[in-house]
Coordinates of C-alpha atoms (C1' of nucleotides) in Angstrom, one line a residue:
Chain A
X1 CA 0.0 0.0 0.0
X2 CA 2.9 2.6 0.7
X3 CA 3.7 1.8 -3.3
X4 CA 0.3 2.5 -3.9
X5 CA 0.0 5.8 -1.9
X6 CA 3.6 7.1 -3.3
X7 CA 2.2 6.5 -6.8
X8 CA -0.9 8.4 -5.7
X9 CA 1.1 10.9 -4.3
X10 CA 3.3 11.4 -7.6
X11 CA 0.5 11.4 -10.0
X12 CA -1.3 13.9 -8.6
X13 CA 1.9 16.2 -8.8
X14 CA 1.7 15.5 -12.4
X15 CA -1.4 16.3 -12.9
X16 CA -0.9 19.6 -11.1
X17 CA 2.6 19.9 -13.9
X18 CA -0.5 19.5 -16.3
X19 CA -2.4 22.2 -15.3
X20 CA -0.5 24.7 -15.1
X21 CA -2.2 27.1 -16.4
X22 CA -5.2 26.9 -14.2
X23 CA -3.3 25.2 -11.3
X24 CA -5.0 22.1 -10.2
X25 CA -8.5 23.6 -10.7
X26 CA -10.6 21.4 -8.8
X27 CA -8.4 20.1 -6.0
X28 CA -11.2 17.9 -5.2
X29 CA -9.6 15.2 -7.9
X30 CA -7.7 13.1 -5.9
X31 CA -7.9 9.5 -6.4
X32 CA -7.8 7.6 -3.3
X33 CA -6.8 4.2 -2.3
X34 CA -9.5 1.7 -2.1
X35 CA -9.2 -1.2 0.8
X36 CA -12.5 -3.5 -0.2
X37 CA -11.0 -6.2 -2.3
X38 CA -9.3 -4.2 -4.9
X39 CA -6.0 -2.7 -3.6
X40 CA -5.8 -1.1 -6.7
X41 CA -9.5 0.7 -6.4
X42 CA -9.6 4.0 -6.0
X43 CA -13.1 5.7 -4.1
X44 CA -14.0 8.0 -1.6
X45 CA -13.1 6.6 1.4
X46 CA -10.0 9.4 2.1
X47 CA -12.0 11.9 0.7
X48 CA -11.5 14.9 2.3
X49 CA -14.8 16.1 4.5
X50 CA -14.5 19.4 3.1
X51 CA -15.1 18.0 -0.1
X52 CA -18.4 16.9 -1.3
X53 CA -17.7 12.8 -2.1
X54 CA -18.8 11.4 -5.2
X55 CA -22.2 11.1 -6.1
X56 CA -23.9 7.8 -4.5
X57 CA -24.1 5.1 -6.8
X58 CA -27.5 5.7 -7.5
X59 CA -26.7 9.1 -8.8
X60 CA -24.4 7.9 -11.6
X61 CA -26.5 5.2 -13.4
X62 CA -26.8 6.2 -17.3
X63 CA -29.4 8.7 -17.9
X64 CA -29.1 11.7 -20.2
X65 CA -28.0 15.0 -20.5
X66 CA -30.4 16.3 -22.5
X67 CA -30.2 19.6 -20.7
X68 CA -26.3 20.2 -21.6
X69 CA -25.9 22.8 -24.2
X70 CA -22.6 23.7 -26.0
X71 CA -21.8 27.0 -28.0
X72 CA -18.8 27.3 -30.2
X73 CA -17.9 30.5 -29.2
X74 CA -15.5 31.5 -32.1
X75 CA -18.2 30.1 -34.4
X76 CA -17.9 33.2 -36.5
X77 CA -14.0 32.8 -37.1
X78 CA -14.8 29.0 -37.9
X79 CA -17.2 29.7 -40.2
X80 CA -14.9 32.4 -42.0
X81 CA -12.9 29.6 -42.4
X82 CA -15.3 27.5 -43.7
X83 CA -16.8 29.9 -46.1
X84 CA -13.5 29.2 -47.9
X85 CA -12.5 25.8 -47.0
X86 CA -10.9 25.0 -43.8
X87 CA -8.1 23.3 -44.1
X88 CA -5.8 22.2 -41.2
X89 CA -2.4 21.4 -41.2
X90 CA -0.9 17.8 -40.1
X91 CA 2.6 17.1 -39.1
X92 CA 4.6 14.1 -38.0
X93 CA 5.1 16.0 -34.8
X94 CA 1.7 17.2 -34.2
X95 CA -0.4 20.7 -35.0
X96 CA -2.7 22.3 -33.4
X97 CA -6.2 22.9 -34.5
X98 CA -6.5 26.5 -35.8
X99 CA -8.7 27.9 -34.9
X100 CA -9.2 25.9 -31.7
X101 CA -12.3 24.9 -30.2
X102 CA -13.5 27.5 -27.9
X103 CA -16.7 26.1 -26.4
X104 CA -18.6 27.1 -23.6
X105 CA -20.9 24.4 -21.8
X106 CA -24.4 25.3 -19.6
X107 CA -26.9 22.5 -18.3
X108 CA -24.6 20.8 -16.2
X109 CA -24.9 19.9 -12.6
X110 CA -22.7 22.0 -10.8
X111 CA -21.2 19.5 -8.2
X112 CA -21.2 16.7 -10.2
X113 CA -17.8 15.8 -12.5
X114 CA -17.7 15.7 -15.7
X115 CA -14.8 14.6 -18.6
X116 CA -14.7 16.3 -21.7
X117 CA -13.1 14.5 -24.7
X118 CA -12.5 15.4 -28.2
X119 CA -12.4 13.4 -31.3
X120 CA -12.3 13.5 -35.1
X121 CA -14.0 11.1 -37.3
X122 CA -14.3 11.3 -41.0
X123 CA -17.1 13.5 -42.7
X124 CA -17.3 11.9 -45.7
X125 CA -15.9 8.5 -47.6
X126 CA -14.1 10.6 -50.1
X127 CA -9.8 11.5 -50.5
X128 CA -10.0 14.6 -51.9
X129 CA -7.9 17.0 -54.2
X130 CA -7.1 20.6 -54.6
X131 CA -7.3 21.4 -58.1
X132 CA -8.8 24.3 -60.5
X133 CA -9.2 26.7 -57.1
X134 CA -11.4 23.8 -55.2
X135 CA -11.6 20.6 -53.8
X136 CA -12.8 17.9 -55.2
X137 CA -13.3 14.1 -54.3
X138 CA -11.2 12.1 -56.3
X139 CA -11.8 8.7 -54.8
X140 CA -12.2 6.4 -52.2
X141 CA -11.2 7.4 -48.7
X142 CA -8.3 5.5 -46.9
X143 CA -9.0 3.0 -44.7
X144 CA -9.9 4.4 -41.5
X145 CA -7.1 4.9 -38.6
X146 CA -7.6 4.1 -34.7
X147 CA -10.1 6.3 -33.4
X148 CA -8.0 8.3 -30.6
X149 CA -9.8 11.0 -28.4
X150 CA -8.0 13.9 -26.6
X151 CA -9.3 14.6 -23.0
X152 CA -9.4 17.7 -22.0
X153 CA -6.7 18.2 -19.6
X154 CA -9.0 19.7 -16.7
X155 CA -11.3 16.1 -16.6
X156 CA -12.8 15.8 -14.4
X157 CA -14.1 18.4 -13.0
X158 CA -17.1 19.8 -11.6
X159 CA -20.3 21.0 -14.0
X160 CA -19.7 24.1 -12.0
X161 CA -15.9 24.6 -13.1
X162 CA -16.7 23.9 -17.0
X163 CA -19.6 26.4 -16.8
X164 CA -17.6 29.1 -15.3
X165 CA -15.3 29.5 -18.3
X166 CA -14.4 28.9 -22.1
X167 CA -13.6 25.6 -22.6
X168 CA -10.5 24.9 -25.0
X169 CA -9.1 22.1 -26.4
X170 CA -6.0 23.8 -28.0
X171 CA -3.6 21.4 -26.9
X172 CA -4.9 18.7 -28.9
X173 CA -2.8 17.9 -32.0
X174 CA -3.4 16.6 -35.5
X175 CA -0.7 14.1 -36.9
X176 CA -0.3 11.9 -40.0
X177 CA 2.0 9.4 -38.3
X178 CA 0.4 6.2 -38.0
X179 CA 2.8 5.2 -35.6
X180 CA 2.4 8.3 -33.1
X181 CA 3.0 7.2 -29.8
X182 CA 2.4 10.9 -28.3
X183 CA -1.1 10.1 -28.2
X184 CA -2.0 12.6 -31.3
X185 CA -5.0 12.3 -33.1
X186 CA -4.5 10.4 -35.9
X187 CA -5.7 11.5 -39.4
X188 CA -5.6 11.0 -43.3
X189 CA -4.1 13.7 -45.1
X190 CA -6.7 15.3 -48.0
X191 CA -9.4 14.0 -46.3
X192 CA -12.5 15.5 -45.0
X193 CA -12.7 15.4 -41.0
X194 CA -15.6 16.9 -38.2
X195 CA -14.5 17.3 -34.6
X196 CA -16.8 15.9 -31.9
X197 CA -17.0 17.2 -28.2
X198 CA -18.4 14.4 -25.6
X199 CA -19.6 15.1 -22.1
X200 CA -19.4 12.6 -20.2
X201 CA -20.3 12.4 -16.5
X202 CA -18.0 10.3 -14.0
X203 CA -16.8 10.6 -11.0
X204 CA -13.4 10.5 -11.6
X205 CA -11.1 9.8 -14.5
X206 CA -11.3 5.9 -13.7
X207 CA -14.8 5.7 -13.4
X208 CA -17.3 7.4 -16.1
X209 CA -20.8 6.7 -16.0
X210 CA -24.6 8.7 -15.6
X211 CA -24.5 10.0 -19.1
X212 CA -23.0 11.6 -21.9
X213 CA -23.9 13.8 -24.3
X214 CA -21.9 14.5 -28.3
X215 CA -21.5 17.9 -29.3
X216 CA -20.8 18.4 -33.7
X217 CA -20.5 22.1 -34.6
X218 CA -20.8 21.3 -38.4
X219 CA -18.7 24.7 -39.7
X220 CA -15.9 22.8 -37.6
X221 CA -15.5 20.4 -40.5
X222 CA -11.9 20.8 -42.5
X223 CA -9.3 18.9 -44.6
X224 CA -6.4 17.5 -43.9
X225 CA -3.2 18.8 -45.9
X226 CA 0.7 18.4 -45.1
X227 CA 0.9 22.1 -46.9
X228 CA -1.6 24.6 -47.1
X229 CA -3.8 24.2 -50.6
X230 CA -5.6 27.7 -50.6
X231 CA -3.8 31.0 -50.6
X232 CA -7.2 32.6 -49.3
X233 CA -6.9 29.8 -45.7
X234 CA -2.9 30.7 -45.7
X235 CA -3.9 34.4 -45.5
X236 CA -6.5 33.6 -42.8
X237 CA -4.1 31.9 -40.7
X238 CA -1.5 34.0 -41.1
X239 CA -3.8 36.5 -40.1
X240 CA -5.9 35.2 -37.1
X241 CA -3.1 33.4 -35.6
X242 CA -0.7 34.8 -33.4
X243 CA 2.4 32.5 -33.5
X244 CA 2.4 33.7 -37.6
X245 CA 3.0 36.9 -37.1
X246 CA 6.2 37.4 -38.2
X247 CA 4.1 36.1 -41.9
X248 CA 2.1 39.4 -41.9
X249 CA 3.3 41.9 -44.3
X250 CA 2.7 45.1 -42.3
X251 CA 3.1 43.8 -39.1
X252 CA 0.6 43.8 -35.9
X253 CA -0.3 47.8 -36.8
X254 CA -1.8 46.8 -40.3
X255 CA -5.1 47.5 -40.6
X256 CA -5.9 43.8 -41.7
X257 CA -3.8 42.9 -38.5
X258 CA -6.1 44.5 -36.4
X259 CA -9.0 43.5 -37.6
X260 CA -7.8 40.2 -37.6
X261 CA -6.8 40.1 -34.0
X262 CA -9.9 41.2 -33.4
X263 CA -11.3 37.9 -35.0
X264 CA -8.9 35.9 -33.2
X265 CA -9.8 37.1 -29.6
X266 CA -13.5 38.5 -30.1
X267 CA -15.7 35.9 -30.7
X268 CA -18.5 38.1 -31.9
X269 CA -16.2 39.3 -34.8
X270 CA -17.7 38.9 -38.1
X271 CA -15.8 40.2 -40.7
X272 CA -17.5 39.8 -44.1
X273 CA -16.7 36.3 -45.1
X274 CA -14.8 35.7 -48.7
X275 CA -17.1 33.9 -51.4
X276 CA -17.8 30.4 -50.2
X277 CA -15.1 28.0 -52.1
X278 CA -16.9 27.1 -54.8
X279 CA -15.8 23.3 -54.2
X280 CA -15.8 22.8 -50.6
X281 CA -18.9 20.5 -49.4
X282 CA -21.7 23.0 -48.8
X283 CA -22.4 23.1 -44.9
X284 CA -25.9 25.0 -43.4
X285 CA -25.1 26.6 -40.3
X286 CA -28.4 27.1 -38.5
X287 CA -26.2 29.0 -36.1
X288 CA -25.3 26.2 -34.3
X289 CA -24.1 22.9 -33.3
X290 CA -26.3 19.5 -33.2
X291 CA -25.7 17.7 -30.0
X292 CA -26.8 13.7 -29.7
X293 CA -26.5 11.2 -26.9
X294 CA -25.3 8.2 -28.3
X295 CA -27.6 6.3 -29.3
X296 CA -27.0 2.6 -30.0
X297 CA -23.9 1.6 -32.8
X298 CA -24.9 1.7 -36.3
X299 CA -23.2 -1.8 -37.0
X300 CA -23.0 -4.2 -34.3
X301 CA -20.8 -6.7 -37.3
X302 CA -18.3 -3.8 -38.7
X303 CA -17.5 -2.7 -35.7
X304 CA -16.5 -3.2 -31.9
X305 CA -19.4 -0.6 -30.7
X306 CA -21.6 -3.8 -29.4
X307 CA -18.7 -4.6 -26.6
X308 CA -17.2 -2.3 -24.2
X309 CA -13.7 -2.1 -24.3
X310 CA -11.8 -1.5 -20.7
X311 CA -9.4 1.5 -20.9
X312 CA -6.2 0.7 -18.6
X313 CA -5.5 4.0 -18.2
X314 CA -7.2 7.6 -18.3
X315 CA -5.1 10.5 -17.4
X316 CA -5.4 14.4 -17.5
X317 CA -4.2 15.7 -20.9
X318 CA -4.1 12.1 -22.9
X319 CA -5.9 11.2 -25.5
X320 CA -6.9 8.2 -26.0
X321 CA -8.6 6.2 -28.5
X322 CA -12.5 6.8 -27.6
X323 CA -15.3 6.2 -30.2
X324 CA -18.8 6.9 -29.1
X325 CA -22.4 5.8 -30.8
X326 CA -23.5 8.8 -31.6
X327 CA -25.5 8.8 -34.8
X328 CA -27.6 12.0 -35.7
X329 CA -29.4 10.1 -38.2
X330 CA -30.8 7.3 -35.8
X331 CA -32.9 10.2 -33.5
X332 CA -36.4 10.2 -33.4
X333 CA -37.1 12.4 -36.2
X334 CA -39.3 14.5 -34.1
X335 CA -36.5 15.6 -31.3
X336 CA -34.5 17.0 -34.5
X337 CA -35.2 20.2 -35.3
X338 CA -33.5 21.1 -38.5
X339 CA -32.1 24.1 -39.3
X340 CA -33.1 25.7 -36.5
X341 CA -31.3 26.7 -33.5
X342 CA -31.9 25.1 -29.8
X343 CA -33.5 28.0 -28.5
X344 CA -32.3 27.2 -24.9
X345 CA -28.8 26.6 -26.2
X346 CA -28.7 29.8 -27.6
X347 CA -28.7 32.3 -24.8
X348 CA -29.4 34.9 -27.1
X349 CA -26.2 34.4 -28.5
X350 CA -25.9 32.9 -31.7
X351 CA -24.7 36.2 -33.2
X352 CA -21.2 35.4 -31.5
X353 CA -21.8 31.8 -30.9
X354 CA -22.7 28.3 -32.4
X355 CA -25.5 27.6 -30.2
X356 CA -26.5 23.3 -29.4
X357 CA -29.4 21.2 -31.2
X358 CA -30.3 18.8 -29.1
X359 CA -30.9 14.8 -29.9
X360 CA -33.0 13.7 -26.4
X361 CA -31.9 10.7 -25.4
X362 CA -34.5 8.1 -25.4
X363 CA -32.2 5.0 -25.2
X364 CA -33.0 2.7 -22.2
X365 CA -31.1 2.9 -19.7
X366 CA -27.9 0.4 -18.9
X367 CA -29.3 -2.6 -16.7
X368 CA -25.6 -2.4 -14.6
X369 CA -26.1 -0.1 -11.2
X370 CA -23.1 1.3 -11.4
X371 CA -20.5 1.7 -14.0
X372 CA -17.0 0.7 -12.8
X373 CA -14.4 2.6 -13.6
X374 CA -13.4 2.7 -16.6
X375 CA -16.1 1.5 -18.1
X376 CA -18.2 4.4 -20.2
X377 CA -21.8 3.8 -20.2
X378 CA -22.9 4.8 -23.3
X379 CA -26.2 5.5 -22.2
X380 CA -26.9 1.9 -23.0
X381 CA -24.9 1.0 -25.6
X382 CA -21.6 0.3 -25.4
X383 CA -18.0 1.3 -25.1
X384 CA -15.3 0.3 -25.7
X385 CA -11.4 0.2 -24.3
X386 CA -8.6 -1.4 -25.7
X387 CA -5.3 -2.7 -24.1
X388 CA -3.6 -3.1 -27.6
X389 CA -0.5 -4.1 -25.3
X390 CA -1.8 -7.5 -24.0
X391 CA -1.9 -10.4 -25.6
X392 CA -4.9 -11.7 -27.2
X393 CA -5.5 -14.1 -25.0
X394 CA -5.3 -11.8 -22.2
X395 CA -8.0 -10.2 -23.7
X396 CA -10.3 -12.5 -24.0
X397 CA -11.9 -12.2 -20.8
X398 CA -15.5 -13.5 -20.0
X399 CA -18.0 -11.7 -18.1
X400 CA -21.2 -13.5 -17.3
X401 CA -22.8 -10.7 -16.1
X402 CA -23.1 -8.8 -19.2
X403 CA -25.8 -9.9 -21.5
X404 CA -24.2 -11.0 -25.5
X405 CA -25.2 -8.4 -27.6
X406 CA -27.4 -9.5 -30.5
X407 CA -26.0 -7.9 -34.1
X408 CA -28.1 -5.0 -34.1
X409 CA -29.3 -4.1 -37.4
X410 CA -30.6 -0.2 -38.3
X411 CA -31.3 -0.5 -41.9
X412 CA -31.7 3.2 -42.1
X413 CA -29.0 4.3 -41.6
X414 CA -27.1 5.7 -44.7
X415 CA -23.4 6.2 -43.6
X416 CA -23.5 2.1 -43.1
X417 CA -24.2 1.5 -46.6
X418 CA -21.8 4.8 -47.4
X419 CA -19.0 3.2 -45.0
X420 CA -19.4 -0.2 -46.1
X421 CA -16.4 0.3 -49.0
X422 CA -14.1 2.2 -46.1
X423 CA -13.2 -0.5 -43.9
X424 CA -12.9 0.2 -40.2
X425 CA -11.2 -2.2 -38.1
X426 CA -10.6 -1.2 -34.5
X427 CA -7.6 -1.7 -32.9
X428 CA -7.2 -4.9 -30.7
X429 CA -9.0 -4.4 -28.0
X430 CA -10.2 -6.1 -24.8
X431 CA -13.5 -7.0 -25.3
X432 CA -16.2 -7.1 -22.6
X433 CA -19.6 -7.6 -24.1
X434 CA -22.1 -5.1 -22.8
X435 CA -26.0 -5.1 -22.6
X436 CA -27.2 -3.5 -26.0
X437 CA -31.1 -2.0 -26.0
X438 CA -32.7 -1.9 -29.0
X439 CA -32.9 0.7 -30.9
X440 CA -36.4 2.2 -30.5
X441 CA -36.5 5.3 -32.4
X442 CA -36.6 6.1 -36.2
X443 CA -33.8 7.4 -37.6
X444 CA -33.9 11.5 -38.1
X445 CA -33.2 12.9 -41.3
X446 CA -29.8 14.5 -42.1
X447 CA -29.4 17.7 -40.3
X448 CA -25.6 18.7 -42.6
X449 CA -23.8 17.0 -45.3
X450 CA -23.6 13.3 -43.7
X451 CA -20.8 12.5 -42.0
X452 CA -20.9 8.9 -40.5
X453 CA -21.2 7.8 -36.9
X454 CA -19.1 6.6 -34.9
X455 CA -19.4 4.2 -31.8
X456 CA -17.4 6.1 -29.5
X457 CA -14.7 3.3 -28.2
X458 CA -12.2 4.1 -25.8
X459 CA -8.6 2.6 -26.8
X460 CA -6.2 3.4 -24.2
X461 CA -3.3 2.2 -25.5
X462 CA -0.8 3.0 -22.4
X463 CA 2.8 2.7 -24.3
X464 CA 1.4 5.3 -27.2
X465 CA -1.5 7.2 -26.6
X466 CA -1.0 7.9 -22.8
X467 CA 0.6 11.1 -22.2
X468 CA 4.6 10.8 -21.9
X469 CA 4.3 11.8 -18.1
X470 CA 1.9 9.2 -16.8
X471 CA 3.4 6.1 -18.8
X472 CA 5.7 5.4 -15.8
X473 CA 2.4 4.9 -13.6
X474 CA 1.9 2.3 -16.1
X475 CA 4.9 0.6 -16.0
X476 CA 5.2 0.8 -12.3
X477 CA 2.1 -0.6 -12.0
X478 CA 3.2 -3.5 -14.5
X479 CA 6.4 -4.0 -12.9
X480 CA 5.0 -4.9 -9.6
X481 CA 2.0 -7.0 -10.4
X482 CA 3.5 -8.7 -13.3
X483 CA 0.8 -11.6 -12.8
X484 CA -2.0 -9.2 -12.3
X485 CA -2.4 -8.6 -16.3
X486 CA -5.1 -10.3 -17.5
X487 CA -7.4 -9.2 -14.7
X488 CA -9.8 -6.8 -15.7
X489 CA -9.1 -4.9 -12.0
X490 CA -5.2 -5.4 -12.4
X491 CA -5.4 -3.5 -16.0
X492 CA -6.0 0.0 -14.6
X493 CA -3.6 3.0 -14.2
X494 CA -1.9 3.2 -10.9
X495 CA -2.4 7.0 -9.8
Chain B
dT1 C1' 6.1 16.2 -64.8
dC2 C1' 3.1 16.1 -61.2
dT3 C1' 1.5 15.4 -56.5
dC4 C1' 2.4 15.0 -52.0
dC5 C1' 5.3 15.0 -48.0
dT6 C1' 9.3 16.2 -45.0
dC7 C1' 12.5 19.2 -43.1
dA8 C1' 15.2 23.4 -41.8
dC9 C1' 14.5 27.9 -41.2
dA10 C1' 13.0 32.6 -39.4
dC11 C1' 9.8 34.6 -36.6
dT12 C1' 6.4 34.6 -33.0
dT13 C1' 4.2 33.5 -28.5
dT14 C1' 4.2 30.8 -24.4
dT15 C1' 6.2 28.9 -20.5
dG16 C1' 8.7 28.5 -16.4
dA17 C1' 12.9 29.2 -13.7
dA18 C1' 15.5 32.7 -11.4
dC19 C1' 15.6 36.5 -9.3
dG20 C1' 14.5 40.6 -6.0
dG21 C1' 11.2 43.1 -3.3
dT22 C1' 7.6 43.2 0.1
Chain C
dA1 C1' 8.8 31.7 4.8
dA2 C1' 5.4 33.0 1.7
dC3 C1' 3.8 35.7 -1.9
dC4 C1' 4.1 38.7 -5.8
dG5 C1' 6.0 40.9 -9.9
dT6 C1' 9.7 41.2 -13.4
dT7 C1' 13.1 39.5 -16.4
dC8 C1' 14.9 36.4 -19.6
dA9 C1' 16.1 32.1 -21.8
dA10 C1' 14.2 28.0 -23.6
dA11 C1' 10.5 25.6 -25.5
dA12 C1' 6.9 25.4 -28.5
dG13 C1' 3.8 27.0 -32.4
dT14 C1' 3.6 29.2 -37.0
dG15 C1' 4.0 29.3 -42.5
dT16 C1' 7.7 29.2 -46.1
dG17 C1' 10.3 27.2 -49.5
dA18 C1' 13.5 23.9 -51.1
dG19 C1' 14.1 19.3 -52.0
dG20 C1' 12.9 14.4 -52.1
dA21 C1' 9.9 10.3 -53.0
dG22 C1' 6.8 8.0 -55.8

DNA sequence: TCTCCTCACACTTTTGAACGGT
DNA sequence: AACCGTTCAAAAGTGTGAGGAG
């Protein structure tokens, strides 16, 4: 136990390393030691009195979040870029999203915790090609790359912590390198991408459950290049982002400087927009985002999203590889209203903000009382974790508590048929078959150009996508319970 | 020849350590 | 001893352009 409590001790100083820039903003995340039967458990027991403890269990079983709403605050400068054609640069090493996310959340309980994740699936099944001044599709994507998801370096915290200020997600990075083991997000370059933001409840970073909710803000949607394609997105970037300064002919005083820097900090800035690229997918912005909860996977026999996969590890600042079932198209038609703004979500805002549409979740709940950790209760469906670093059979684990899922079959859903020629293998992964509902609504029409849907699937592959400065928890832990590996308990990070 | 990618480079902002003062 | 503000070097984030691979 003092091994346990030293690694406790030492990851919570990293975690405070990681947020530096907010300090350790709810000092309330401290993973404990659990006694019970799981030395390696982590719970409330130490928790501090001053400190509200975790929600009972009862207060953590799935249900939705139908009353979270998300605004893209820089929606404006996003959908500059998208009038032209956003593209976004990927490196070996890893680039930023510009412009960034800037997102502010309302709806959420205020003492309950929350994890914010990022991810970026593929809009369309098309590579494209920058030629005669637009894109075009010139074939078939690429086969599709581990999903990975970037968690917002201040998960978990409280509703009240993410409502009090603008959430960003500029540290995630884009890369082209198959093999990153930084934990990047890994993309095709010259294709078509659309970030997703997920709220997830849990009560700490091991143990997710009580709902979740999928944020797309559609003008987010851009393509992938290694160099930028369009001089009008170079001129953009050169002039809305900072660290390009020293790329602006007149320098900070220019009158296109300031305007620009007026774009870049001012989210109600809305400078006249060039002439929409004449090739760029078309994208409707009814001033907002569409938000969706997950509802069940589209294809319980292409893909993993039936099972849920057990993350080893979930640390501050790492992404991991995270798909979630969230499907637009298999709402209820009546909860989607298209085109039209969330009125709710929109504060009265939408003139500086992408306001939310909401997709009510109507899935039944998970029959489980309480989510483990690491375990993400899609609101009924699945998730999945993989531990790509143990072997197979390791993986194979058998719980007779979970109910087989039945291939689930939603024959209206277009993006199957769409996806069927882009073949999506998950990683390896350590399968745990999870009850499945059935799908009991209709699917809802298309609210944007279709992108397909994704079972979100967390793959937590310690020795790449955990962040460099927790991978030693990893090891550590390995190194002392060598034996402990194919136990679903002994597969956790050590905090 | 063309397309796409990688790398070094110059320039910028950000970060954090090292101070000194209160 | 703790806190705060300033300074400054290092790190990190930009687009450019040359060059290479296929």
């Amino acid at each position: 136990m003092a091994t346990i409590k030293q690694n406790i001790l030492s990851s919570r100083v990293k975690i405070q390393m990681f947020r530096r820039t907010e300090k350790l903003v709810d000092e309330s995340f401290i993973l404990y030691p659990l006694t019970k039967t799981d030395e390696f458990c982590f719970a409330d027991r130490e928790a501090p009195a001053r400190l509200p403890p975790f929600p009972p269990v009862c207060d953590v079983a799935p249900r939705l979040l139908d009353d979270v709403k998300m605004e893209l605050e820089n929606s404006s400068l996003w959908k500059q870029f998208s009038s032209v054609g956003t593209e976004m640069i990927i490196t070996k090493k890893g680039r930023r999203l510009f412009p960034g996310l800037r997102l502010k959340l309302s709806g959420l309980n205020p003492s309950l915790r929350y994890i914010l994740l990022l991810d970026v699936v593929p809009a369309d099944n098309s590579r494209y090609r920058f030629q005669g001044g637009g894109w075009q599709a010139v074939s078939g994507a690429e086969a599709r790359l581990p999903d990975r998801v970037f968690i917002h370096p201040d998960s978990p915290a409280t509703g009240a912590h993410w409502q009090s200020r603008t959430i960003s997600f500029h540290y995630a990075k884009l890369t082209n390198n198959t093999l990153d083991a930084q934990g990047h997000i890994i993309l095709h370059s010259l294709h078509r991408y659309q970030p997703r933001v997920h709220v997830v409840e849990a009560r700490d970073m091991l143990r997710w459950g009580g709902g979740q909710h999928c944020f797309v803000f559609p003008e987010t949607q851009f393509i992938t290049v290694t160099a930028y394609q369009n001089n009008k997105i170079t001129e953009l970037k050169i002039n809305s982002n900072p660290f390009a300064k020293g790329f602006r002919e007149d320098g900070m005083n220019s009158k296109n400087s300031e305007v620009m820097a007026e774009a870049n900090f001012d989210p109600s800035f809305s400078a006249a927009p060039s002439h929409p690229h004449p090739s760029f997918p078309p994208v409707d912005y009814p001033s907002s985002s569409f938000s969706f909860p997950t509802p069940p996977p589209s294809d319980a026999s292409s893909s993993p999203a039936n099972s849920a996969f057990i993350p080893e590890t979930i640390s501050p600042h790492t992404p991991a590889d995270f798909t979630c079932p969230s499907n637009p198209q298999t709402s209820p038609p009546s909860q989607v209203r298209q085109g039209e703004p969330d009125a709710n979500a929109s504060n009265g805002r939408l003139a500086h903000t992408s306001a939310a549409f909401t997709y009510p979740n109507i899935l039944p709940m998970n029959a489980e009382p309480e989510y483990s950790l690491a375990t993400l209760p899609a609101n009924g469906s699945c998730s999945t974790f993989a531990l790509p670093s143990l072997p197979q059979q390791i993986q194979t684990l058998s719980f007779p508590n979970v109910t087989p899922s039945a291939a689930l079959n939603f024959p209206n859903l277009t993006h199957q048929a769409q996806f069927a020629t882009a073949p999506y293998r998950p990683e390896v992964v350590l399968h745990r078959q999870a009850f499945i509902p059935q799908p009991t609504s209709t699917p809802a029409p298309a609210l944007y150009p279709a992108f397909p849907s994704y079972p979100l699937h967390l793959h937590q592959d310690p020795h790449s996508a955990l962040s460099a400065p927790f991978r030693h928890l990893y090891r550590q832990h390995q190194q002392s319970h060598p034996r402990s590996q194919g136990s679903y308990i002994s597969t956790r990070a050590v905090f």
